[in-house]
Short mmCIF file of C-alpha atoms in Angstrom, two decimals:
data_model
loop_
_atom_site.label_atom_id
_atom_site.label_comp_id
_atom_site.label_asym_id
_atom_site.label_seq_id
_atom_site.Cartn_x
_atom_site.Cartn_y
_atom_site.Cartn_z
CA UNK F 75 14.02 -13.21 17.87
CA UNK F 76 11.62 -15.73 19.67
CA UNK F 77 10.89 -17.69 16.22
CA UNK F 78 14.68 -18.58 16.34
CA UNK F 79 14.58 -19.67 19.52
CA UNK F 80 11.62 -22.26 18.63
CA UNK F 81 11.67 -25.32 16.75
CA UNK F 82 10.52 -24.85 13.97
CA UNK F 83 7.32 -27.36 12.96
CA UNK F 84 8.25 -29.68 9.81
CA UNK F 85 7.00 -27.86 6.80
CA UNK F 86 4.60 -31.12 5.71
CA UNK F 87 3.57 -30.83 9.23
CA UNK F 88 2.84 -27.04 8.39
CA UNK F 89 1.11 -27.47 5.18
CA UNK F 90 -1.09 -30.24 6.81
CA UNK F 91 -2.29 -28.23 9.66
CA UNK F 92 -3.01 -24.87 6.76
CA UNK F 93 -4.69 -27.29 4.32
CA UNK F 94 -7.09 -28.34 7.56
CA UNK F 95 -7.98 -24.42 7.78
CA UNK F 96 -10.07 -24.79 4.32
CA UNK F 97 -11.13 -28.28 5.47
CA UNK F 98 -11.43 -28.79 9.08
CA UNK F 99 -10.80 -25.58 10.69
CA UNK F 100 -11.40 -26.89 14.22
CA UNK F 101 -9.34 -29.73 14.09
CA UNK F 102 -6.34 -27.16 12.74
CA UNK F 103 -6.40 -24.95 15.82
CA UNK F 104 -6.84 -27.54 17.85
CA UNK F 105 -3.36 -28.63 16.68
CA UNK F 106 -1.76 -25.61 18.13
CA UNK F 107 -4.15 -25.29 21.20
CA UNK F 108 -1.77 -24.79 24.21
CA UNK F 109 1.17 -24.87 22.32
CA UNK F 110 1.30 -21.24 20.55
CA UNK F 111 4.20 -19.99 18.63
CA UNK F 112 5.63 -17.17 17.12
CA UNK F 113 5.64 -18.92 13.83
CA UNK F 114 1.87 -19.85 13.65
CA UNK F 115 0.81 -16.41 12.74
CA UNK F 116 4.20 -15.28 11.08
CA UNK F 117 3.96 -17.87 8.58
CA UNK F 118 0.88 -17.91 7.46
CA UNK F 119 0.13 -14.07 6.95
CA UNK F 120 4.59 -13.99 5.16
CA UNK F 121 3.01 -16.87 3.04
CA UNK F 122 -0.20 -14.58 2.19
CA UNK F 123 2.02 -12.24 1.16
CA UNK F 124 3.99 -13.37 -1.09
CA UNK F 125 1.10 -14.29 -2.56
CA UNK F 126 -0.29 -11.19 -3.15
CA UNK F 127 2.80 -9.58 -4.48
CA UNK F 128 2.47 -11.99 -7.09
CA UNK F 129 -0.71 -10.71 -8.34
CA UNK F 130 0.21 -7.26 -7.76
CA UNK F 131 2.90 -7.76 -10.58
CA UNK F 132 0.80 -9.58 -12.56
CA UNK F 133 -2.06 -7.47 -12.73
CA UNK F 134 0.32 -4.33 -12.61
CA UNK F 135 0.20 -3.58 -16.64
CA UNK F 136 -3.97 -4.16 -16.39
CA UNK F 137 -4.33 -1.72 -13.93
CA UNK F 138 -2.38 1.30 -15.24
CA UNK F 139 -4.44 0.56 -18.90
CA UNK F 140 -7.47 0.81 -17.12
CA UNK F 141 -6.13 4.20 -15.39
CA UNK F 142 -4.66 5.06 -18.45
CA UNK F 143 -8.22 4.44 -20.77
CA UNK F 144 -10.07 6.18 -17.72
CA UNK F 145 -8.26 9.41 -17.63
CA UNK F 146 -7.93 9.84 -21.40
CA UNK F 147 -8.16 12.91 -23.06
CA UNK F 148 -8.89 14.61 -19.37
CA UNK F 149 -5.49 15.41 -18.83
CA UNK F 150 -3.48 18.18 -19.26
CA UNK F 151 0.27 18.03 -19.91
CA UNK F 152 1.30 18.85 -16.44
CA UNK F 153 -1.68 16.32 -15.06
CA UNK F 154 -0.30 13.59 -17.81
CA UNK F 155 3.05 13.92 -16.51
CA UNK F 156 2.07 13.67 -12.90
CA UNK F 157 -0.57 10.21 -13.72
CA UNK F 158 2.67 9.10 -15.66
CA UNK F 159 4.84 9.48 -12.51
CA UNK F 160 1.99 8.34 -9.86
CA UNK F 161 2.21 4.67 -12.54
CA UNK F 162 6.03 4.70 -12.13
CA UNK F 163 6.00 4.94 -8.12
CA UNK F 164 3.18 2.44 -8.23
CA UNK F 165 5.21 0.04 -10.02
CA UNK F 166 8.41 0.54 -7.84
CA UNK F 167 6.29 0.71 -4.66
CA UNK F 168 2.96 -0.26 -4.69
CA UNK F 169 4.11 -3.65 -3.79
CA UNK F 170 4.55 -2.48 0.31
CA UNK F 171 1.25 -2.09 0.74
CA UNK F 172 -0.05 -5.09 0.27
CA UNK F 173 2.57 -6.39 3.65
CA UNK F 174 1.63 -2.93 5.52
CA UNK F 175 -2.22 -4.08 4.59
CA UNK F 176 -1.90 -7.87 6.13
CA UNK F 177 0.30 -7.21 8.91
CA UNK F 178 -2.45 -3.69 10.24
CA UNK F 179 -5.50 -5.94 9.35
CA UNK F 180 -3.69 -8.83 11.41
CA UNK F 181 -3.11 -6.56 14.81
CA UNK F 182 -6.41 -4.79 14.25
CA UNK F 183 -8.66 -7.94 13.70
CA UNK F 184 -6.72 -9.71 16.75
CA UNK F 185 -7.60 -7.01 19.39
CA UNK F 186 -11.30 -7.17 17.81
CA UNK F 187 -11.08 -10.99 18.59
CA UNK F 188 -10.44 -10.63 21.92
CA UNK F 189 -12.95 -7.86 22.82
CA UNK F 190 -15.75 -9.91 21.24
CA UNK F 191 -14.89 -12.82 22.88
CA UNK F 192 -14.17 -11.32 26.28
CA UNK F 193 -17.40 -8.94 26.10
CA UNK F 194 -19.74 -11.50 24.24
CA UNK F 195 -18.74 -14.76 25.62
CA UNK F 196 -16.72 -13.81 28.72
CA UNK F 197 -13.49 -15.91 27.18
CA UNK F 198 -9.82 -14.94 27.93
CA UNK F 199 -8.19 -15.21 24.53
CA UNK F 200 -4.36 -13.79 24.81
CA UNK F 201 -3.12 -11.64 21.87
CA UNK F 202 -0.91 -14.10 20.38
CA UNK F 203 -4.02 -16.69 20.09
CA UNK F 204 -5.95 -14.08 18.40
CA UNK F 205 -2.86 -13.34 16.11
CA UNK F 206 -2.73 -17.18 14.91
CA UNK F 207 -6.59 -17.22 14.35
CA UNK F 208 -6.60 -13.87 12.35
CA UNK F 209 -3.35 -14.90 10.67
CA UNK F 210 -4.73 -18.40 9.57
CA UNK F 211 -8.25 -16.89 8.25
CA UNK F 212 -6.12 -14.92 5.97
CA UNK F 213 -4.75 -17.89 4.24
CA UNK F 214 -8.84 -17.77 2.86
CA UNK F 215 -7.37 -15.16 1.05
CA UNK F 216 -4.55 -16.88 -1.26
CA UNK F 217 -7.47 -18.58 -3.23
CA UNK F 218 -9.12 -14.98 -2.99
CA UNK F 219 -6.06 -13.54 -4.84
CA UNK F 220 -6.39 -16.48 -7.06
CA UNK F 221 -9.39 -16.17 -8.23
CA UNK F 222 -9.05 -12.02 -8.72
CA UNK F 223 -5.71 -12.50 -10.85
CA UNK F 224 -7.54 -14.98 -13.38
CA UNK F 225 -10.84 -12.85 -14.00
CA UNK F 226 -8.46 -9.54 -14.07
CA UNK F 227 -6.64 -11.15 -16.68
CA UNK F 228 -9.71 -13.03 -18.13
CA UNK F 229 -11.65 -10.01 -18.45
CA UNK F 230 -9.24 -7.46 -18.94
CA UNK F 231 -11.38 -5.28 -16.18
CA UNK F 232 -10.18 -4.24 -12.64
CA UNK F 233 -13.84 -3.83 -11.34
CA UNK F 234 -14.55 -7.63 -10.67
CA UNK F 235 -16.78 -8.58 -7.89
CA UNK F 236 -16.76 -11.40 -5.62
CA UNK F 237 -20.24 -11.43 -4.15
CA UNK F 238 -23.55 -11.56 -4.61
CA UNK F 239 -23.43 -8.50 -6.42
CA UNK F 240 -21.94 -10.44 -9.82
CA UNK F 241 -25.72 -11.65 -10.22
CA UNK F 242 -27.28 -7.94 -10.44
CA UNK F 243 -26.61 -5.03 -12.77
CA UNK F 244 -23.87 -2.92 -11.81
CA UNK F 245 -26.45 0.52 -11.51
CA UNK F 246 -28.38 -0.75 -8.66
CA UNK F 247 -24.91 -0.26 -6.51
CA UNK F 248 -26.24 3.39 -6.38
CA UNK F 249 -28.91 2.22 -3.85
CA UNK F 250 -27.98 1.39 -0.32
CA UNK F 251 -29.10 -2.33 -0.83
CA UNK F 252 -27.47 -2.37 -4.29
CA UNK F 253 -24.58 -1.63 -2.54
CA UNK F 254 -24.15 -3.56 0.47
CA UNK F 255 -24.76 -6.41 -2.25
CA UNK F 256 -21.93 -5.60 -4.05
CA UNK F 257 -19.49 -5.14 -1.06
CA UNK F 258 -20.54 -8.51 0.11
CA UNK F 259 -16.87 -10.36 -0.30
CA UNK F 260 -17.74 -14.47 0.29
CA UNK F 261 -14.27 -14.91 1.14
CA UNK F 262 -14.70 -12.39 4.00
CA UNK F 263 -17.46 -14.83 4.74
CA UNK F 264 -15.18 -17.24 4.51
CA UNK F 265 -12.52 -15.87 7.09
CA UNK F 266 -15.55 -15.14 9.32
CA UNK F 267 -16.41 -18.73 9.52
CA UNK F 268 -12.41 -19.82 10.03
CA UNK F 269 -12.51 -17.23 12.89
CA UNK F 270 -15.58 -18.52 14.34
CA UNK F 271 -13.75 -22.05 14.86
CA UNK F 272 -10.61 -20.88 16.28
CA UNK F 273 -12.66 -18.86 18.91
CA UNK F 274 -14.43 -22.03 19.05
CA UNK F 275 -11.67 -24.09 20.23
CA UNK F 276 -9.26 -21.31 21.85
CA UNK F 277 -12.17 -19.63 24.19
CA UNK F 278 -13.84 -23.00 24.71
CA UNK F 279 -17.02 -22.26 22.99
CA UNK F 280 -19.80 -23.67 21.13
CA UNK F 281 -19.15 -23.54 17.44
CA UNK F 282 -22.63 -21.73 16.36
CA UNK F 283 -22.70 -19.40 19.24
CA UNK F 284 -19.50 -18.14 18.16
CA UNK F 285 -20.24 -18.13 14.04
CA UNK F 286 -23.84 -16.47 14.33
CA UNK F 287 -22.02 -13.81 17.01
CA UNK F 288 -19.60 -12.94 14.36
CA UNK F 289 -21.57 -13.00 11.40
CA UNK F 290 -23.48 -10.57 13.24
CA UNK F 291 -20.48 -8.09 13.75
CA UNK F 292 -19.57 -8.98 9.97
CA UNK F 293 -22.90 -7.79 8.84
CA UNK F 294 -23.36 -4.56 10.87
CA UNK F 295 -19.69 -3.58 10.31
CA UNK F 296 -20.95 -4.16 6.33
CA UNK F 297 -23.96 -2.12 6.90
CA UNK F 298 -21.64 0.68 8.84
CA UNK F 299 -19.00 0.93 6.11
CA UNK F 300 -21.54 0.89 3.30
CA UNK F 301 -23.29 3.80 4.65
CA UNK F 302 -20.39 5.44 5.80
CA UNK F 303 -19.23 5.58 2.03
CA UNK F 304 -22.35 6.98 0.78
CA UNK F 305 -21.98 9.75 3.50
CA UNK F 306 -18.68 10.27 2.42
CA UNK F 307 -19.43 10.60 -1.70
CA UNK F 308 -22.34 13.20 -0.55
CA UNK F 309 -19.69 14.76 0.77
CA UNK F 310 -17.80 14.76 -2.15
CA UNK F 311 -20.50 15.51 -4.71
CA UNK F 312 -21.73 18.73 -2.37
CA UNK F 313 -18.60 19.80 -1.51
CA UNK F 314 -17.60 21.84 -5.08
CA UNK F 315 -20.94 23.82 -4.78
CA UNK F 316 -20.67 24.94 -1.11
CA UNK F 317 -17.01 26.39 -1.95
#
């Protein structure tokens, strides 16, 4: 493999130049400008990883309580012993998704990278410098998975939001605006700003042209998938009387 083939960066060195992502996100990329490797977007988004495994086992027993306590007494037998079986496959395998997540968010957000800043700026990014600026926003979300294993525990509730939304009652998420508030993540705000530098200092680009172009794509995606899901639960709710 290529990473072999590398040398691979002192790990102080390493921690240094991840710690400068939550700091000094400029100065970070500029540390690998022009000398891209393998390793700059392996590690970071293994490192994320392992990260979120760990709160996947953590908050394992939490979740299947709340499943259990929300599916109580609406079971049959047959029902009970397939939720029962669903919790043990969860357990044994629920784990892979949260690699399968990173690494199809990681290829996905890259290509995005590169259209915007090809179409919107008229900068040549190449895929692996869109990989290493993808891959180091994610490290935004080891505090993320932090932060959601203590109030999962703390509160004993699955449902925690980390937006906006935490300041409103949870029935105006029935409303459009309700809910665009409460699917406001600010560490996906986050990752949109570490994105904004690295396009900054890979495409050779001023800093707020790039944030405000991709806070703009942040919020109409928002707006898209937001009213995308109420389409969807129409759908849903409809659906039973039509049939």
């Amino acid at each position: 493999m290529e990473i072999g083939l590398e040398q691979i960066e002192p790990v102080v060195g390493l921690i240094e130049r991840w710690k400068r992502v939550f700091t000094e996100p400029e100065s970070s990329f500029n540390l690998v400008l022009g000398q891209e490797r393998a390793q700059d977007w392996i590690l970071p988004i293994l490192l994320t990883c392992l990260v979120g495994i760990t709160h996947f086992y953590l908050t394992i027993d939490l979740v299947d309580s709340v499943a259990d306590r929300t599916q109580y007494g609406e079971l049959d037998d047959v029902q009970s012993s397939q939720h029962e079986e669903w919790k043990e496959k969860s357990r044994l395998y629920g784990w892979t998704l949260i690699p399968v997540g990173h690494f199809t968010s990681l290829v996905f957000i890259a290509v995005v990278i590169m259209v915007i800043s090809k179409l919107a700026f008229q900068a040549e990014l190449d895929f692996r410098q869109a990989l290493i600026a993808k891959a180091h926003a994610t490290l935004i979300i080891i505090p993320e998975w932090i932060v959601l294993t203590l109030l999962m525990l703390w509160t004993g509730s699955t449902a925690i939001t980390l937006g906006p939304g935490i300041f409103f009652d949870k029935s105006i998420s029935d409303t459009f605006l309700g809910s665009v508030l409460f699917n406001i993540n600010l560490f996906d705000a986050w990752q949109v700003w570490i994105l904004s530098a690295a396009i900054s200092v890979f495409g050779n680009i001023q800093r707020r042209r790039a944030a405000t172009t991709l806070l703009i794509v942040w919020v109409v995606w928002l707006l898209l998938t937001v009213a995308l899901e109420g389409v969807v639960e129409k759908i849903q709710v409809t659906q039973p009387i039509a049939s």
